[in-house]
GROMACS .gro file of N, CA, C and O in nm:
model
  508
    1MET      N    1   0.837  -0.594  -0.062
    1MET     CA    2   0.889  -0.477   0.004
    1MET      C    3   1.008  -0.517   0.090
    1MET      O    4   1.014  -0.627   0.143
    2ASP      N    5   1.102  -0.427   0.107
    2ASP     CA    6   1.223  -0.456   0.182
    2ASP      C    7   1.202  -0.460   0.333
    2ASP      O    8   1.282  -0.516   0.405
    3ASP      N    9   1.096  -0.402   0.383
    3ASP     CA   10   1.077  -0.392   0.527
    3ASP      C   11   0.991  -0.504   0.585
    3ASP      O   12   0.941  -0.493   0.695
    4GLY      N   13   0.975  -0.613   0.513
    4GLY     CA   14   0.897  -0.725   0.565
    4GLY      C   15   0.748  -0.710   0.544
    4GLY      O   16   0.670  -0.776   0.610
    5GLY      N   17   0.708  -0.624   0.454
    5GLY     CA   18   0.566  -0.605   0.427
    5GLY      C   19   0.534  -0.629   0.281
    5GLY      O   20   0.622  -0.626   0.196
    6ALA      N   21   0.409  -0.654   0.254
    6ALA     CA   22   0.359  -0.666   0.118
    6ALA      C   23   0.238  -0.573   0.108
    6ALA      O   24   0.154  -0.572   0.197
    7PHE      N   25   0.230  -0.495   0.002
    7PHE     CA   26   0.121  -0.401  -0.017
    7PHE      C   27   0.021  -0.461  -0.113
    7PHE      O   28   0.055  -0.490  -0.228
    8LEU      N   29  -0.103  -0.481  -0.069
    8LEU     CA   30  -0.208  -0.543  -0.150
    8LEU      C   31  -0.303  -0.434  -0.198
    8LEU      O   32  -0.367  -0.367  -0.118
    9ILE      N   33  -0.312  -0.418  -0.328
    9ILE     CA   34  -0.396  -0.315  -0.390
    9ILE      C   35  -0.538  -0.367  -0.407
    9ILE      O   36  -0.558  -0.483  -0.442
   10THR      N   37  -0.635  -0.279  -0.385
   10THR     CA   38  -0.775  -0.310  -0.417
   10THR      C   39  -0.825  -0.208  -0.518
   10THR      O   40  -0.768  -0.100  -0.533
   11GLY      N   41  -0.933  -0.241  -0.587
   11GLY     CA   42  -0.989  -0.148  -0.685
   11GLY      C   43  -1.061  -0.032  -0.619
   11GLY      O   44  -1.048   0.082  -0.660
   12LEU      N   45  -1.136  -0.062  -0.517
   12LEU     CA   46  -1.213   0.039  -0.446
   12LEU      C   47  -1.118   0.129  -0.366
   12LEU      O   48  -1.030   0.081  -0.296
   13HIS      N   49  -1.135   0.259  -0.378
   13HIS     CA   50  -1.052   0.353  -0.303
   13HIS      C   51  -1.092   0.357  -0.156
   13HIS      O   52  -1.008   0.354  -0.067
   14THR      N   53  -1.223   0.363  -0.132
   14THR     CA   54  -1.274   0.372   0.005
   14THR      C   55  -1.401   0.290   0.015
   14THR      O   56  -1.488   0.301  -0.071
   15GLY      N   57  -1.412   0.209   0.120
   15GLY     CA   58  -1.533   0.131   0.141
   15GLY      C   59  -1.503  -0.014   0.173
   15GLY      O   60  -1.392  -0.048   0.214
   16ALA      N   61  -1.601  -0.098   0.152
   16ALA     CA   62  -1.592  -0.240   0.188
   16ALA      C   63  -1.552  -0.324   0.068
   16ALA      O   64  -1.604  -0.305  -0.042
   17VAL      N   65  -1.459  -0.416   0.089
   17VAL     CA   66  -1.422  -0.514  -0.014
   17VAL      C   67  -1.439  -0.653   0.045
   17VAL      O   68  -1.428  -0.673   0.166
   18GLY      N   69  -1.465  -0.751  -0.040
   18GLY     CA   70  -1.466  -0.889   0.004
   18GLY      C   71  -1.322  -0.939   0.011
   18GLY      O   72  -1.246  -0.919  -0.084
   19PHE      N   73  -1.283  -0.999   0.122
   19PHE     CA   74  -1.144  -1.040   0.138
   19PHE      C   75  -1.138  -1.169   0.218
   19PHE      O   76  -1.190  -1.176   0.328
   20SER      N   77  -1.074  -1.272   0.158
   20SER     CA   78  -1.056  -1.400   0.227
   20SER      C   79  -0.908  -1.434   0.227
   20SER      O   80  -0.835  -1.399   0.134
   21VAL      N   81  -0.865  -1.505   0.332
   21VAL     CA   82  -0.727  -1.549   0.344
   21VAL      C   83  -0.725  -1.696   0.378
   21VAL      O   84  -0.802  -1.741   0.464
   22THR      N   85  -0.639  -1.772   0.310
   22THR     CA   86  -0.616  -1.911   0.347
   22THR      C   87  -0.467  -1.929   0.371
   22THR      O   88  -0.384  -1.878   0.296
   23VAL      N   89  -0.435  -1.999   0.479
   23VAL     CA   90  -0.297  -2.034   0.511
   23VAL      C   91  -0.291  -2.186   0.507
   23VAL      O   92  -0.369  -2.253   0.574
   24ALA      N   93  -0.198  -2.240   0.426
   24ALA     CA   94  -0.191  -2.385   0.407
   24ALA      C   95  -0.046  -2.432   0.424
   24ALA      O   96   0.047  -2.352   0.423
   25ASP      N   97  -0.029  -2.562   0.436
   25ASP     CA   98   0.106  -2.618   0.448
   25ASP      C   99   0.163  -2.657   0.312
   25ASP      O  100   0.275  -2.707   0.303
   26HIS      N  101   0.087  -2.636   0.203
   26HIS     CA  102   0.130  -2.665   0.068
   26HIS      C  103   0.054  -2.574  -0.029
   26HIS      O  104  -0.043  -2.510   0.011
   27ASP      N  105   0.096  -2.569  -0.152
   27ASP     CA  106   0.030  -2.487  -0.254
   27ASP      C  107  -0.114  -2.534  -0.271
   27ASP      O  108  -0.138  -2.647  -0.313
   28PRO      N  109  -0.213  -2.449  -0.239
   28PRO     CA  110  -0.353  -2.490  -0.250
   28PRO      C  111  -0.408  -2.485  -0.394
   28PRO      O  112  -0.520  -2.528  -0.418
   29GLY      N  113  -0.331  -2.431  -0.487
   29GLY     CA  114  -0.376  -2.418  -0.625
   29GLY      C  115  -0.452  -2.287  -0.645
   29GLY      O  116  -0.530  -2.246  -0.562
   30ALA      N  117  -0.426  -2.223  -0.756
   30ALA     CA  118  -0.492  -2.097  -0.788
   30ALA      C  119  -0.636  -2.122  -0.832
   30ALA      O  120  -0.666  -2.221  -0.896
   31ASP      N  121  -0.725  -2.029  -0.797
   31ASP     CA  122  -0.865  -2.035  -0.838
   31ASP      C  123  -0.879  -1.957  -0.969
   31ASP      O  124  -0.928  -1.844  -0.970
   32THR      N  125  -0.835  -2.017  -1.079
   32THR     CA  126  -0.835  -1.947  -1.207
   32THR      C  127  -0.974  -1.926  -1.266
   32THR      O  128  -0.992  -1.840  -1.351
   33ASP      N  129  -1.072  -2.002  -1.220
   33ASP     CA  130  -1.209  -1.984  -1.269
   33ASP      C  131  -1.283  -1.874  -1.195
   33ASP      O  132  -1.373  -1.811  -1.250
   34GLY      N  133  -1.249  -1.849  -1.070
   34GLY     CA  134  -1.325  -1.756  -0.987
   34GLY      C  135  -1.272  -1.614  -0.982
   34GLY      O  136  -1.336  -1.526  -0.926
   35TYR      N  137  -1.154  -1.589  -1.042
   35TYR     CA  138  -1.092  -1.457  -1.033
   35TYR      C  139  -1.035  -1.415  -1.167
   35TYR      O  140  -0.990  -1.497  -1.246
   36GLU      N  141  -1.032  -1.282  -1.191
   36GLU     CA  142  -0.984  -1.226  -1.317
   36GLU      C  143  -0.832  -1.210  -1.320
   36GLU      O  144  -0.770  -1.228  -1.425
   37ASP      N  145  -0.774  -1.171  -1.208
   37ASP     CA  146  -0.630  -1.145  -1.201
   37ASP      C  147  -0.572  -1.221  -1.084
   37ASP      O  148  -0.631  -1.224  -0.975
   38ILE      N  149  -0.454  -1.281  -1.105
   38ILE     CA  150  -0.388  -1.358  -1.000
   38ILE      C  151  -0.238  -1.334  -1.012
   38ILE      O  152  -0.181  -1.352  -1.121
   39VAL      N  153  -0.175  -1.292  -0.903
   39VAL     CA  154  -0.030  -1.271  -0.901
   39VAL      C  155   0.030  -1.342  -0.780
   39VAL      O  156  -0.040  -1.369  -0.682
   40GLU      N  157   0.161  -1.371  -0.789
   40GLU     CA  158   0.232  -1.437  -0.680
   40GLU      C  159   0.364  -1.367  -0.653
   40GLU      O  160   0.430  -1.321  -0.746
   41ILE      N  161   0.401  -1.363  -0.525
   41ILE     CA  162   0.532  -1.314  -0.484
   41ILE      C  163   0.584  -1.401  -0.370
   41ILE      O  164   0.506  -1.469  -0.302
   42SER      N  165   0.714  -1.396  -0.350
   42SER     CA  166   0.775  -1.460  -0.233
   42SER      C  167   0.775  -1.359  -0.119
   42SER      O  168   0.783  -1.238  -0.140
   43PHE      N  169   0.769  -1.411   0.002
   43PHE     CA  170   0.764  -1.327   0.121
   43PHE      C  171   0.839  -1.397   0.233
   43PHE      O  172   0.814  -1.516   0.259
   44LYS      N  173   0.931  -1.327   0.297
   44LYS     CA  174   1.005  -1.387   0.408
   44LYS      C  175   0.948  -1.337   0.539
   44LYS      O  176   0.945  -1.218   0.567
   45SER      N  177   0.902  -1.431   0.621
   45SER     CA  178   0.848  -1.399   0.752
   45SER      C  179   0.956  -1.424   0.856
   45SER      O  180   1.002  -1.537   0.872
   46GLU      N  181   0.996  -1.321   0.926
   46GLU     CA  182   1.098  -1.335   1.032
   46GLU      C  183   1.038  -1.394   1.159
   46GLU      O  184   1.106  -1.461   1.234
   47ALA      N  185   0.908  -1.370   1.182
   47ALA     CA  186   0.845  -1.411   1.307
   47ALA      C  187   0.756  -1.535   1.295
   47ALA      O  188   0.713  -1.589   1.396
   48GLY      N  189   0.725  -1.577   1.173
   48GLY     CA  190   0.633  -1.689   1.156
   48GLY      C  191   0.488  -1.650   1.177
   48GLY      O  192   0.402  -1.735   1.198
   49GLN      N  193   0.460  -1.522   1.168
   49GLN     CA  194   0.325  -1.468   1.189
   49GLN      C  195   0.305  -1.352   1.092
   49GLN      O  196   0.398  -1.279   1.065
   50LEU      N  197   0.184  -1.339   1.040
   50LEU     CA  198   0.150  -1.227   0.952
   50LEU      C  199   0.024  -1.158   1.002
   50LEU      O  200  -0.063  -1.221   1.063
   51SER      N  201   0.015  -1.029   0.974
   51SER     CA  202  -0.104  -0.951   1.005
   51SER      C  203  -0.140  -0.868   0.883
   51SER      O  204  -0.052  -0.827   0.807
   52LEU      N  205  -0.269  -0.842   0.864
   52LEU     CA  206  -0.316  -0.752   0.760
   52LEU      C  207  -0.356  -0.620   0.825
   52LEU      O  208  -0.432  -0.619   0.922
   53TYR      N  209  -0.304  -0.513   0.771
   53TYR     CA  210  -0.335  -0.379   0.821
   53TYR      C  211  -0.419  -0.307   0.716
   53TYR      O  212  -0.378  -0.297   0.601
   54GLU      N  213  -0.533  -0.256   0.757
   54GLU     CA  214  -0.615  -0.178   0.665
   54GLU      C  215  -0.549  -0.043   0.641
   54GLU      O  216  -0.487   0.014   0.731
   55TRP      N  217  -0.562   0.004   0.518
   55TRP     CA  218  -0.503   0.131   0.480
   55TRP      C  219  -0.561   0.245   0.564
   55TRP      O  220  -0.677   0.242   0.602
   56GLY      N  221  -0.480   0.343   0.592
   56GLY     CA  222  -0.526   0.464   0.660
   56GLY      C  223  -0.548   0.446   0.809
   56GLY      O  224  -0.629   0.516   0.868
   57GLY      N  225  -0.479   0.352   0.871
   57GLY     CA  226  -0.491   0.335   1.015
   57GLY      C  227  -0.614   0.258   1.058
   57GLY      O  228  -0.658   0.270   1.171
   58GLY      N  229  -0.668   0.177   0.967
   58GLY     CA  230  -0.786   0.097   1.001
   58GLY      C  231  -0.751  -0.022   1.088
   58GLY      O  232  -0.645  -0.028   1.151
   59ASP      N  233  -0.839  -0.118   1.089
   59ASP     CA  234  -0.824  -0.236   1.173
   59ASP      C  235  -0.702  -0.320   1.135
   59ASP      O  236  -0.655  -0.317   1.022
   60VAL      N  237  -0.654  -0.396   1.233
   60VAL     CA  238  -0.548  -0.494   1.212
   60VAL      C  239  -0.611  -0.632   1.223
   60VAL      O  240  -0.687  -0.659   1.316
   61HIS      N  241  -0.582  -0.719   1.126
   61HIS     CA  242  -0.637  -0.854   1.123
   61HIS      C  243  -0.523  -0.954   1.140
   61HIS      O  244  -0.436  -0.963   1.054
   62GLU      N  245  -0.524  -1.025   1.252
   62GLU     CA  246  -0.422  -1.128   1.276
   62GLU      C  247  -0.456  -1.251   1.195
   62GLU      O  248  -0.571  -1.295   1.191
   63LEU      N  249  -0.357  -1.309   1.130
   63LEU     CA  250  -0.375  -1.429   1.050
   63LEU      C  251  -0.329  -1.551   1.129
   63LEU      O  252  -0.253  -1.537   1.225
   64PRO      N  253  -0.372  -1.670   1.089
   64PRO     CA  254  -0.325  -1.790   1.160
   64PRO      C  255  -0.173  -1.800   1.155
   64PRO      O  256  -0.108  -1.751   1.062
   65THR      N  257  -0.116  -1.862   1.257
   65THR     CA  258   0.029  -1.883   1.260
   65THR      C  259   0.072  -1.958   1.135
   65THR      O  260   0.006  -2.052   1.091
   66LEU      N  261   0.182  -1.916   1.079
   66LEU     CA  262   0.232  -1.980   0.957
   66LEU      C  263   0.280  -2.121   0.988
   66LEU      O  264   0.342  -2.146   1.092
   67PRO      N  265   0.252  -2.217   0.898
   67PRO     CA  266   0.269  -2.359   0.930
   67PRO      C  267   0.412  -2.405   0.957
   67PRO      O  268   0.432  -2.500   1.032
   68THR      N  269   0.512  -2.338   0.902
   68THR     CA  270   0.650  -2.382   0.927
   68THR      C  271   0.731  -2.276   1.001
   68THR      O  272   0.853  -2.281   1.001
   69GLY      N  273   0.662  -2.182   1.065
   69GLY     CA  274   0.731  -2.079   1.142
   69GLY      C  275   0.801  -1.979   1.053
   69GLY      O  276   0.762  -1.958   0.938
   70PRO      N  277   0.908  -1.916   1.104
   70PRO     CA  278   0.982  -1.819   1.024
   70PRO      C  279   1.039  -1.882   0.897
   70PRO      O  280   1.072  -2.001   0.895
   71GLY      N  281   1.049  -1.802   0.791
   71GLY     CA  282   1.106  -1.850   0.666
   71GLY      C  283   1.033  -1.796   0.545
   71GLY      O  284   0.953  -1.703   0.555
   72TRP      N  285   1.059  -1.858   0.430
   72TRP     CA  286   1.001  -1.813   0.303
   72TRP      C  287   0.862  -1.873   0.280
   72TRP      O  288   0.839  -1.990   0.309
   73TYR      N  289   0.776  -1.786   0.227
   73TYR     CA  290   0.638  -1.824   0.193
   73TYR      C  291   0.605  -1.767   0.057
   73TYR      O  292   0.669  -1.673   0.008
   74ARG      N  293   0.502  -1.822  -0.002
   74ARG     CA  294   0.450  -1.771  -0.128
   74ARG      C  295   0.316  -1.706  -0.097
   74ARG      O  296   0.233  -1.762  -0.024
   75LEU      N  297   0.295  -1.586  -0.152
   75LEU     CA  298   0.167  -1.516  -0.141
   75LEU      C  299   0.105  -1.513  -0.281
   75LEU      O  300   0.169  -1.467  -0.376
   76ARG      N  301  -0.015  -1.565  -0.292
   76ARG     CA  302  -0.088  -1.562  -0.420
   76ARG      C  303  -0.213  -1.476  -0.397
   76ARG      O  304  -0.297  -1.507  -0.313
   77TYR      N  305  -0.223  -1.368  -0.473
   77TYR     CA  306  -0.329  -1.269  -0.456
   77TYR      C  307  -0.422  -1.276  -0.577
   77TYR      O  308  -0.381  -1.255  -0.691
   78HIS      N  309  -0.548  -1.308  -0.550
   78HIS     CA  310  -0.653  -1.317  -0.652
   78HIS      C  311  -0.741  -1.192  -0.644
   78HIS      O  312  -0.772  -1.146  -0.534
   79ALA      N  313  -0.787  -1.142  -0.760
   79ALA     CA  314  -0.875  -1.025  -0.762
   79ALA      C  315  -0.990  -1.047  -0.861
   79ALA      O  316  -0.971  -1.102  -0.970
   80GLN      N  317  -1.109  -1.003  -0.821
   80GLN     CA  318  -1.229  -1.010  -0.904
   80GLN      C  319  -1.301  -0.876  -0.898
   80GLN      O  320  -1.320  -0.821  -0.789
   81ASN      N  321  -1.339  -0.823  -1.013
   81ASN     CA  322  -1.412  -0.696  -1.025
   81ASN      C  323  -1.331  -0.575  -0.977
   81ASN      O  324  -1.387  -0.474  -0.937
   82MET      N  325  -1.201  -0.584  -0.987
   82MET     CA  326  -1.114  -0.475  -0.945
   82MET      C  327  -1.134  -0.351  -1.033
   82MET      O  328  -1.137  -0.239  -0.983
   83GLY      N  329  -1.149  -0.371  -1.163
   83GLY     CA  330  -1.170  -0.259  -1.255
   83GLY      C  331  -1.301  -0.187  -1.230
   83GLY      O  332  -1.305  -0.064  -1.229
   84GLU      N  333  -1.408  -0.261  -1.209
   84GLU     CA  334  -1.538  -0.201  -1.180
   84GLU      C  335  -1.533  -0.119  -1.052
   84GLU      O  336  -1.586  -0.009  -1.044
   85ALA      N  337  -1.466  -0.173  -0.951
   85ALA     CA  338  -1.455  -0.102  -0.823
   85ALA      C  339  -1.372   0.025  -0.838
   85ALA      O  340  -1.404   0.128  -0.778
   86ALA      N  341  -1.266   0.020  -0.919
   86ALA     CA  342  -1.183   0.138  -0.941
   86ALA      C  343  -1.263   0.250  -1.007
   86ALA      O  344  -1.243   0.368  -0.977
   87GLU      N  345  -1.354   0.213  -1.097
   87GLU     CA  346  -1.439   0.314  -1.162
   87GLU      C  347  -1.534   0.379  -1.063
   87GLU      O  348  -1.562   0.498  -1.072
   88VAL      N  349  -1.585   0.302  -0.967
   88VAL     CA  350  -1.679   0.354  -0.867
   88VAL      C  351  -1.605   0.439  -0.764
   88VAL      O  352  -1.652   0.546  -0.726
   89GLY      N  353  -1.492   0.390  -0.716
   89GLY     CA  354  -1.411   0.464  -0.621
   89GLY      C  355  -1.448   0.445  -0.476
   89GLY      O  356  -1.365   0.405  -0.395
   90THR      N  357  -1.572   0.474  -0.440
   90THR     CA  358  -1.617   0.464  -0.301
   90THR      C  359  -1.752   0.395  -0.295
   90THR      O  360  -1.843   0.431  -0.371
   91SER      N  361  -1.764   0.296  -0.207
   91SER     CA  362  -1.891   0.224  -0.193
   91SER      C  363  -1.893   0.148  -0.061
   91SER      O  364  -1.791   0.093  -0.019
   92ASP      N  365  -2.009   0.148   0.002
   92ASP     CA  366  -2.026   0.065   0.122
   92ASP      C  367  -2.070  -0.076   0.084
   92ASP      O  368  -2.072  -0.165   0.168
   93GLU      N  369  -2.108  -0.095  -0.042
   93GLU     CA  370  -2.145  -0.228  -0.092
   93GLU      C  371  -2.021  -0.293  -0.151
   93GLU      O  372  -1.938  -0.227  -0.215
   94VAL      N  373  -2.007  -0.423  -0.133
   94VAL     CA  374  -1.892  -0.495  -0.186
   94VAL      C  375  -1.904  -0.507  -0.338
   94VAL      O  376  -2.002  -0.561  -0.388
   95ILE      N  377  -1.806  -0.455  -0.409
   95ILE     CA  378  -1.799  -0.465  -0.554
   95ILE      C  379  -1.687  -0.561  -0.593
   95ILE      O  380  -1.705  -0.651  -0.673
   96ASP      N  381  -1.569  -0.538  -0.535
   96ASP     CA  382  -1.453  -0.622  -0.566
   96ASP      C  383  -1.425  -0.718  -0.451
   96ASP      O  384  -1.456  -0.691  -0.336
   97ARG      N  385  -1.368  -0.833  -0.488
   97ARG     CA  386  -1.335  -0.932  -0.385
   97ARG      C  387  -1.198  -0.991  -0.413
   97ARG      O  388  -1.153  -0.994  -0.528
   98TYR      N  389  -1.136  -1.039  -0.307
   98TYR     CA  390  -0.997  -1.084  -0.312
   98TYR      C  391  -0.977  -1.211  -0.231
   98TYR      O  392  -1.048  -1.234  -0.133
   99LEU      N  393  -0.881  -1.289  -0.274
   99LEU     CA  394  -0.839  -1.409  -0.201
   99LEU      C  395  -0.688  -1.406  -0.193
   99LEU      O  396  -0.619  -1.393  -0.295
  100LEU      N  397  -0.636  -1.416  -0.071
  100LEU     CA  398  -0.493  -1.425  -0.048
  100LEU      C  399  -0.462  -1.564   0.003
  100LEU      O  400  -0.516  -1.606   0.105
  101GLN      N  401  -0.378  -1.636  -0.071
  101GLN     CA  402  -0.334  -1.769  -0.029
  101GLN      C  403  -0.188  -1.760   0.015
  101GLN      O  404  -0.107  -1.693  -0.050
  102ILE      N  405  -0.156  -1.829   0.125
  102ILE     CA  406  -0.020  -1.826   0.181
  102ILE      C  407   0.022  -1.969   0.211
  102ILE      O  408  -0.053  -2.043   0.274
  103TRP      N  409   0.143  -2.007   0.166
  103TRP     CA  410   0.196  -2.140   0.197
  103TRP      C  411   0.349  -2.134   0.194
  103TRP      O  412   0.407  -2.045   0.134
  104PRO      N  413   0.415  -2.229   0.262
  104PRO     CA  414   0.561  -2.229   0.262
  104PRO      C  415   0.615  -2.265   0.123
  104PRO      O  416   0.565  -2.357   0.059
  105GLN      N  417   0.714  -2.188   0.079
  105GLN     CA  418   0.780  -2.217  -0.049
  105GLN      C  419   0.910  -2.137  -0.053
  105GLN      O  420   0.913  -2.021  -0.011
  106ASP      N  421   1.014  -2.198  -0.105
  106ASP     CA  422   1.141  -2.127  -0.121
  106ASP      C  423   1.122  -2.002  -0.204
  106ASP      O  424   1.031  -1.994  -0.288
  107GLU      N  425   1.211  -1.908  -0.187
  107GLU     CA  426   1.206  -1.783  -0.263
  107GLU      C  427   1.208  -1.814  -0.413
  107GLU      O  428   1.285  -1.898  -0.459
  108SER      N  429   1.121  -1.746  -0.486
  108SER     CA  430   1.116  -1.763  -0.631
  108SER      C  431   1.068  -1.634  -0.697
  108SER      O  432   1.024  -1.541  -0.629
  109THR      N  433   1.075  -1.629  -0.825
  109THR     CA  434   1.043  -1.511  -0.904
  109THR      C  435   0.894  -1.476  -0.896
  109THR      O  436   0.810  -1.564  -0.904
  110PRO      N  437   0.862  -1.346  -0.881
  110PRO     CA  438   0.722  -1.305  -0.889
  110PRO      C  439   0.665  -1.342  -1.025
  110PRO      O  440   0.737  -1.345  -1.125
  111ARG      N  441   0.534  -1.369  -1.028
  111ARG     CA  442   0.473  -1.402  -1.157
  111ARG      C  443   0.326  -1.367  -1.159
  111ARG      O  444   0.259  -1.365  -1.056
  112ALA      N  445   0.278  -1.338  -1.279
  112ALA     CA  446   0.136  -1.320  -1.302
  112ALA      C  447   0.081  -1.454  -1.348
  112ALA      O  448   0.124  -1.507  -1.449
  113VAL      N  449  -0.012  -1.509  -1.272
  113VAL     CA  450  -0.075  -1.636  -1.306
  113VAL      C  451  -0.185  -1.614  -1.408
  113VAL      O  452  -0.202  -1.691  -1.502
  114LYS      N  453  -0.260  -1.504  -1.391
  114LYS     CA  454  -0.372  -1.472  -1.481
  114LYS      C  455  -0.392  -1.321  -1.480
  114LYS      O  456  -0.388  -1.259  -1.374
  115SER      N  457  -0.416  -1.264  -1.597
  115SER     CA  458  -0.439  -1.120  -1.608
  115SER      C  459  -0.541  -1.095  -1.718
  115SER      O  460  -0.511  -1.111  -1.837
  116THR      N  461  -0.664  -1.058  -1.679
  116THR     CA  462  -0.768  -1.035  -1.779
  116THR      C  463  -0.842  -0.902  -1.763
  116THR      O  464  -0.911  -0.862  -1.855
  117SER      N  465  -0.827  -0.833  -1.650
  117SER     CA  466  -0.910  -0.715  -1.627
  117SER      C  467  -0.850  -0.584  -1.673
  117SER      O  468  -0.920  -0.484  -1.682
  118GLY      N  469  -0.723  -0.578  -1.700
  118GLY     CA  470  -0.657  -0.451  -1.732
  118GLY      C  471  -0.599  -0.386  -1.608
  118GLY      O  472  -0.509  -0.303  -1.619
  119GLN      N  473  -0.647  -0.417  -1.490
  119GLN     CA  474  -0.594  -0.359  -1.367
  119GLN      C  475  -0.451  -0.406  -1.338
  119GLN      O  476  -0.368  -0.328  -1.293
  120LEU      N  477  -0.423  -0.532  -1.365
  120LEU     CA  478  -0.288  -0.582  -1.340
  120LEU      C  479  -0.187  -0.508  -1.429
  120LEU      O  480  -0.083  -0.464  -1.382
  121ALA      N  481  -0.220  -0.489  -1.555
  121ALA     CA  482  -0.131  -0.415  -1.645
  121ALA      C  483  -0.110  -0.272  -1.595
  121ALA      O  484   0.001  -0.219  -1.600
  122TYR      N  485  -0.216  -0.210  -1.547
  122TYR     CA  486  -0.207  -0.074  -1.494
  122TYR      C  487  -0.108  -0.067  -1.377
  122TYR      O  488  -0.021   0.020  -1.372
  123TRP      N  489  -0.120  -0.157  -1.282
  123TRP     CA  490  -0.036  -0.153  -1.162
  123TRP      C  491   0.106  -0.202  -1.187
  123TRP      O  492   0.197  -0.170  -1.110
  124ARG      N  493   0.127  -0.277  -1.293
  124ARG     CA  494   0.262  -0.328  -1.323
  124ARG      C  495   0.344  -0.232  -1.409
  124ARG      O  496   0.464  -0.252  -1.424
  125ARG      N  497   0.281  -0.132  -1.466
  125ARG     CA  498   0.357  -0.041  -1.554
  125ARG      C  499   0.457   0.042  -1.472
  125ARG      O  500   0.434   0.070  -1.355
  126PRO      N  501   0.567   0.080  -1.536
  126PRO     CA  502   0.668   0.160  -1.466
  126PRO      C  503   0.610   0.293  -1.422
  126PRO      O  504   0.531   0.354  -1.493
  127ARG      N  505   0.650   0.338  -1.308
  127ARG     CA  506   0.600   0.466  -1.252
  127ARG      C  507   0.712   0.566  -1.243
  127ARG      O  508   0.820   0.543  -1.216
   0.00000   0.00000   0.00000
């Protein structure tokens, strides 16, 4: 996004999702065995700090300070059971889970590391 934000999609429309974040000083490696879909983008942090905002005015989650301060980072977003959660729509039980990995890396092209659920194709199609 142009305004310094990244929008992370979940399968579940409303309810609880499993969500983990790791911040590292190097590429931690994708968890290709534990997740169905994995995508990466570059992200420029002007402040050297990131926060996660829940959709609809929910809670704000402060993340650890970025290891090299302001600059370019890579965001790798892993998703599991996103399709099943999208079919359910609303649940207080965790159906889908996500892992966001963040590390310093020069700006580079977005890429799909793994796509097996059909959800990635759905969200990548032209709108």
